[in-house]
XYZ file of C-alpha atoms in Angstrom:
377
model
C -66.817 -11.660 -24.092
C -66.066 -13.681 -20.990
C -65.934 -17.094 -21.244
C -68.287 -19.337 -20.876
C -67.562 -22.484 -18.057
C -67.732 -25.921 -19.192
C -71.192 -27.633 -17.939
C -69.442 -29.025 -14.429
C -67.239 -25.833 -13.962
C -69.261 -24.815 -11.343
C -69.628 -21.356 -10.861
C -68.923 -21.308 -7.277
C -67.240 -17.518 -7.265
C -70.867 -15.530 -6.845
C -72.479 -14.062 -3.711
C -74.124 -11.810 -3.208
C -75.364 -9.943 0.426
C -79.092 -9.411 0.269
C -80.201 -6.769 2.649
C -82.894 -3.866 2.885
C -80.012 -2.314 5.099
C -80.823 -0.823 8.317
C -78.833 1.805 9.667
C -77.374 0.674 12.952
C -73.899 1.244 15.072
C -70.654 -0.298 13.451
C -70.195 -3.811 13.608
C -67.133 -5.331 15.908
C -65.140 -7.712 13.657
C -65.678 -11.416 15.180
C -63.321 -14.240 15.074
C -63.133 -17.840 14.087
C -61.517 -20.739 15.626
C -60.497 -22.991 12.315
C -60.473 -26.719 11.759
C -59.030 -28.013 8.844
C -60.316 -30.360 6.541
C -57.995 -31.963 4.843
C -57.831 -34.341 1.599
C -58.952 -37.952 0.381
C -55.136 -38.308 0.156
C -53.920 -35.837 -2.544
C -52.301 -32.893 -2.667
C -55.577 -30.462 -2.588
C -59.114 -30.066 -1.884
C -61.811 -27.794 -2.644
C -65.354 -26.765 -0.763
C -68.596 -26.503 -2.292
C -71.425 -25.958 0.173
C -72.358 -26.536 4.240
C -75.006 -27.305 5.792
C -76.489 -26.103 9.093
C -75.219 -28.764 11.194
C -71.957 -27.622 10.089
C -70.796 -30.810 7.178
C -69.162 -29.927 4.091
C -68.867 -30.921 0.823
C -67.084 -30.504 -2.214
C -63.884 -32.467 -3.643
C -60.696 -33.574 -3.243
C -57.671 -35.345 -5.150
C -57.350 -39.044 -3.752
C -53.795 -40.642 -3.507
C -54.580 -41.678 -7.041
C -54.953 -38.021 -8.027
C -58.444 -38.221 -8.999
C -61.067 -35.799 -7.997
C -63.466 -37.499 -5.492
C -66.602 -35.772 -4.240
C -66.910 -36.403 -0.184
C -68.544 -35.216 2.865
C -67.175 -33.738 6.105
C -68.958 -34.045 9.265
C -66.902 -33.949 12.813
C -63.620 -33.704 11.477
C -64.083 -37.259 9.260
C -63.974 -37.070 5.586
C -66.018 -39.477 4.109
C -65.632 -40.424 0.319
C -68.528 -40.370 -2.309
C -67.084 -41.466 -5.376
C -68.200 -45.181 -6.475
C -64.566 -45.683 -6.715
C -61.052 -44.895 -6.824
C -60.777 -44.324 -10.568
C -64.322 -42.572 -11.166
C -64.406 -38.558 -10.834
C -67.134 -37.011 -8.541
C -67.768 -33.526 -7.326
C -70.193 -32.640 -4.660
C -71.490 -29.013 -4.878
C -74.926 -28.633 -2.539
C -76.001 -30.180 0.850
C -79.202 -30.112 2.351
C -80.026 -30.534 6.083
C -80.406 -34.077 6.230
C -76.676 -34.585 4.973
C -78.089 -35.407 1.394
C -75.540 -34.026 -1.287
C -75.914 -33.248 -4.650
C -72.827 -33.143 -7.435
C -72.312 -35.458 -10.447
C -70.331 -38.541 -11.364
C -67.999 -38.587 -14.681
C -68.337 -41.947 -16.573
C -65.775 -43.581 -18.606
C -66.509 -41.533 -21.728
C -65.821 -38.615 -19.824
C -69.788 -37.752 -20.100
C -71.199 -36.131 -16.509
C -74.218 -37.678 -15.366
C -76.733 -35.302 -11.879
C -76.524 -37.497 -8.881
C -77.750 -36.967 -5.679
C -74.995 -38.360 -2.724
C -76.994 -40.306 0.123
C -74.637 -41.838 2.591
C -73.266 -44.628 0.367
C -76.803 -44.383 -2.307
C -75.688 -42.598 -5.473
C -78.414 -41.796 -7.556
C -78.988 -40.478 -10.939
C -80.950 -37.945 -11.693
C -80.786 -38.786 -15.461
C -81.005 -36.238 -17.802
C -82.692 -33.066 -20.724
C -81.895 -35.762 -23.720
C -77.695 -35.030 -24.129
C -74.827 -36.490 -23.194
C -74.308 -34.043 -19.675
C -75.737 -33.351 -16.267
C -75.027 -31.593 -13.415
C -76.432 -30.936 -10.109
C -75.470 -28.326 -7.999
C -77.924 -27.371 -5.488
C -80.417 -29.392 -3.399
C -82.851 -28.146 -0.337
C -84.519 -30.200 2.405
C -87.148 -31.404 0.659
C -84.877 -33.130 -1.748
C -85.626 -30.781 -5.263
C -82.434 -30.349 -6.722
C -81.165 -27.211 -9.375
C -78.682 -27.661 -12.015
C -77.896 -27.632 -15.702
C -78.452 -30.639 -18.347
C -77.599 -30.867 -21.955
C -80.443 -30.864 -24.504
C -80.517 -33.778 -27.117
C -78.886 -30.794 -29.460
C -76.596 -30.224 -27.095
C -78.165 -26.864 -25.664
C -77.380 -26.719 -21.869
C -80.315 -25.195 -19.684
C -81.002 -25.037 -15.911
C -83.248 -27.862 -14.635
C -85.439 -28.139 -11.328
C -85.887 -31.577 -10.421
C -88.273 -33.085 -8.178
C -88.234 -35.934 -6.212
C -90.797 -37.739 -8.113
C -88.244 -38.275 -10.851
C -89.151 -35.223 -13.204
C -86.870 -32.707 -14.713
C -87.506 -29.627 -15.714
C -86.101 -27.755 -18.651
C -86.171 -23.921 -17.383
C -85.244 -22.301 -20.913
C -83.099 -19.292 -21.059
C -84.230 -15.503 -21.187
C -84.226 -15.525 -24.743
C -79.981 -16.473 -25.959
C -78.993 -19.973 -26.335
C -79.145 -21.521 -23.082
C -79.203 -21.457 -18.768
C -77.406 -22.459 -16.050
C -78.859 -23.685 -12.666
C -76.952 -22.865 -9.385
C -79.059 -23.529 -6.526
C -82.506 -24.253 -5.361
C -83.860 -22.624 -1.870
C -86.670 -24.397 0.233
C -89.465 -22.789 -1.579
C -88.458 -24.205 -4.869
C -86.923 -21.261 -6.313
C -83.850 -22.004 -8.723
C -81.375 -19.311 -9.522
C -78.120 -19.359 -11.722
C -77.428 -17.562 -15.227
C -79.232 -17.212 -18.541
C -78.061 -16.195 -21.987
C -80.035 -13.557 -23.800
C -79.192 -12.386 -27.532
C -76.328 -10.341 -25.558
C -74.654 -11.495 -22.963
C -75.968 -13.367 -20.234
C -77.802 -12.076 -16.819
C -78.953 -13.746 -12.975
C -81.964 -15.161 -13.165
C -84.809 -16.377 -10.505
C -87.033 -19.138 -11.568
C -90.190 -19.908 -9.084
C -91.913 -21.737 -11.277
C -93.707 -19.536 -13.482
C -91.129 -18.463 -15.706
C -87.631 -17.013 -15.672
C -87.176 -13.118 -13.640
C -84.291 -11.450 -15.058
C -82.576 -9.996 -12.064
C -80.163 -7.468 -14.279
C -76.779 -6.195 -13.932
C -74.306 -3.496 -12.192
C -74.247 -1.755 -15.386
C -72.411 -4.190 -17.243
C -73.583 -7.069 -20.127
C -72.921 -9.941 -17.514
C -74.107 -11.019 -14.233
C -74.632 -14.806 -12.662
C -76.594 -15.708 -9.267
C -75.229 -18.401 -7.602
C -76.866 -18.755 -3.918
C -80.490 -18.034 -2.781
C -81.883 -17.997 0.850
C -84.945 -18.932 1.706
C -86.378 -15.856 2.067
C -85.514 -15.214 -1.597
C -82.297 -12.795 -1.064
C -79.560 -13.523 -4.106
C -75.943 -13.868 -4.193
C -74.205 -13.577 -7.385
C -71.557 -11.145 -9.205
C -72.102 -8.532 -11.911
C -69.785 -7.207 -14.772
C -69.787 -3.119 -13.804
C -70.098 -0.728 -16.444
C -68.378 -1.483 -19.514
C -67.500 -5.182 -18.261
C -63.605 -4.302 -17.456
C -64.591 -5.072 -13.575
C -66.584 -7.748 -11.887
C -68.293 -6.926 -8.112
C -70.252 -8.961 -5.826
C -73.909 -8.747 -5.306
C -76.971 -9.319 -3.710
C -80.210 -8.567 -5.190
C -82.962 -8.487 -2.486
C -86.678 -6.691 -2.990
C -86.061 -5.625 -6.718
C -82.603 -4.181 -5.924
C -79.549 -5.040 -6.841
C -77.039 -4.256 -4.208
C -72.869 -3.678 -4.598
C -70.965 -5.220 -2.284
C -68.211 -3.443 -3.087
C -64.056 -4.948 -2.745
C -61.710 -5.467 -0.137
C -59.713 -2.619 -1.919
C -58.825 -4.440 -5.420
C -60.762 -4.242 -8.483
C -63.093 -7.462 -8.358
C -64.689 -9.409 -6.155
C -67.094 -12.390 -6.081
C -69.795 -13.924 -4.136
C -70.429 -17.543 -3.519
C -73.056 -18.211 -0.464
C -75.515 -16.559 1.871
C -77.277 -17.594 4.881
C -80.869 -17.047 6.340
C -79.462 -14.100 8.141
C -78.319 -12.644 5.017
C -74.803 -12.766 5.894
C -72.868 -13.470 2.212
C -69.227 -14.842 1.962
C -66.901 -14.649 -1.855
C -63.796 -13.734 -2.878
C -62.169 -10.270 -3.291
C -58.723 -8.950 -4.864
C -57.160 -6.755 -2.160
C -55.461 -3.165 -2.698
C -52.365 -3.575 -4.141
C -52.446 -6.568 -6.865
C -54.944 -9.640 -7.630
C -54.595 -11.284 -4.604
C -57.905 -12.833 -3.748
C -59.356 -13.214 -0.193
C -61.851 -14.790 1.400
C -64.575 -12.107 2.435
C -67.321 -12.333 4.875
C -70.160 -9.391 4.197
C -72.677 -8.614 7.529
C -74.531 -5.284 8.407
C -73.337 -3.545 5.614
C -69.240 -4.205 5.807
C -67.432 -6.231 3.749
C -64.426 -8.498 6.233
C -61.360 -9.814 5.189
C -60.953 -13.146 6.718
C -57.856 -13.863 6.854
C -58.119 -11.130 9.602
C -60.238 -12.897 11.707
C -58.532 -15.973 12.169
C -55.593 -14.897 14.694
C -52.223 -14.826 13.759
C -49.925 -17.985 13.099
C -52.518 -19.705 10.842
C -50.237 -20.167 8.047
C -52.584 -20.153 5.365
C -54.079 -17.872 3.098
C -57.941 -18.329 2.600
C -58.321 -16.853 -0.953
C -62.477 -17.695 -1.214
C -65.232 -18.605 1.307
C -67.325 -20.840 -0.877
C -70.726 -21.140 1.565
C -71.920 -19.767 5.168
C -74.911 -21.697 7.456
C -77.359 -19.943 9.603
C -75.504 -20.361 12.509
C -72.538 -18.615 11.102
C -69.947 -21.323 10.140
C -68.178 -20.465 7.076
C -66.560 -22.789 4.632
C -63.260 -21.709 2.682
C -60.701 -22.998 0.660
C -57.388 -21.606 1.503
C -53.331 -22.112 0.627
C -50.095 -22.730 2.396
C -46.445 -21.126 0.921
C -45.862 -24.769 -0.186
C -48.518 -24.906 -2.581
C -50.607 -27.511 -0.900
C -54.465 -26.259 -0.471
C -57.376 -27.622 1.583
C -61.118 -26.527 2.547
C -61.395 -24.931 6.065
C -64.803 -24.941 8.849
C -64.999 -21.591 10.502
C -66.559 -21.232 13.937
C -67.062 -18.534 15.399
C -65.103 -17.719 19.007
C -67.624 -17.746 22.139
C -65.491 -15.086 22.893
C -65.943 -12.726 19.182
C -67.921 -9.146 19.971
C -71.313 -9.014 19.964
C -72.584 -5.951 17.560
C -75.194 -3.486 18.745
C -78.959 -4.764 18.429
C -80.987 -2.948 15.865
C -78.729 -4.290 12.866
C -80.759 -6.209 10.175
C -79.597 -9.790 11.033
C -79.611 -12.013 13.869
C -78.061 -15.562 14.058
C -78.014 -17.513 17.316
C -75.009 -18.657 19.030
C -74.315 -20.795 22.127
C -77.549 -19.406 23.962
C -77.108 -15.672 22.597
C -78.066 -13.546 19.831
C -75.677 -12.375 17.646
C -75.861 -9.871 15.046
C -74.429 -10.233 11.382
C -75.431 -10.225 7.894
C -75.325 -11.860 4.755
C -75.490 -15.912 3.700
C -72.909 -20.676 -1.932
C -71.284 -20.525 -7.052
C -68.619 -20.308 -7.754
C -67.137 -19.403 -10.513
C -64.029 -21.447 -11.189
C -63.496 -19.904 -14.096
C -64.155 -15.869 -13.064
C -61.227 -16.417 -10.810
C -59.356 -19.082 -11.940
C -59.556 -20.769 -9.069
C -58.848 -24.602 -9.066
């Protein structure tokens, strides 16, 4: 049975494209310009989410080798941590620029918080030691996980009036919340008596989203129309594939030629991003899934880039992608990928359309993230 991650190990390795795919002409591969997000002074940085203005959140090592939450906007990285020695992480961001994440106190306990400029607000908990926030919508509702008094970890929905709702499980020990959409629908994973499954909670109780044949699945992102991204074990539990759940069906996104893939982000056009093993080994490459095709993002950023993009964490409604990559010297950073204005525009009739400049560009698919699942740092 796969290991269960710690409370604040965000399952960012999960993305699926949700589409009722409409047949259409083959889509031309897009191309992207790349901006390096850098770090807060340390050797590596990580990415988690992007909003529709292109602001990115994640966490980075500072010069003291302490993980600190950041918000990157317009090429400037802002440290969201309360000081240089307190560990903090940001995992979600809404269009107002308010981030959700957690702060780790001196005793090692985590607390779900929101970061709004220089203000950090604790969301409290469910009676236990730890809580972590993973997603936030434009109404200020937050998803996440928290410990009960008995130590059981369960998903929650937090509302701006200060209420934290315990979402329970699917009959097993607990659950983990990973994202929330504009309607307040929370997704994540919940324990059964045997295994765990991706779930969706619309406020009326959990819905089990099932699997692709195995005993385990997890949802990591949900868009505003209710399409969910994540990953599922295949029959026999020997491999994992990214999926998109939409219209009651879990759709297998396959891989870039390797054995495993993981979905992390999905936008309102249905475009999905994530990470996949490539053929000939277990190297992970970031992918974009659009209009029924999976693209290796490393092939779309042009020659001479010098870094390997190993996962894409999220995609916004303008098609901007935030991804993580490392170079041959072992340095790692987050990146912001923006569609080149010269990118080919696919033929009309594909299932998803997004606005770019003054025209419509068709692509399809729209963050969690499981560090434990793919061994990311």
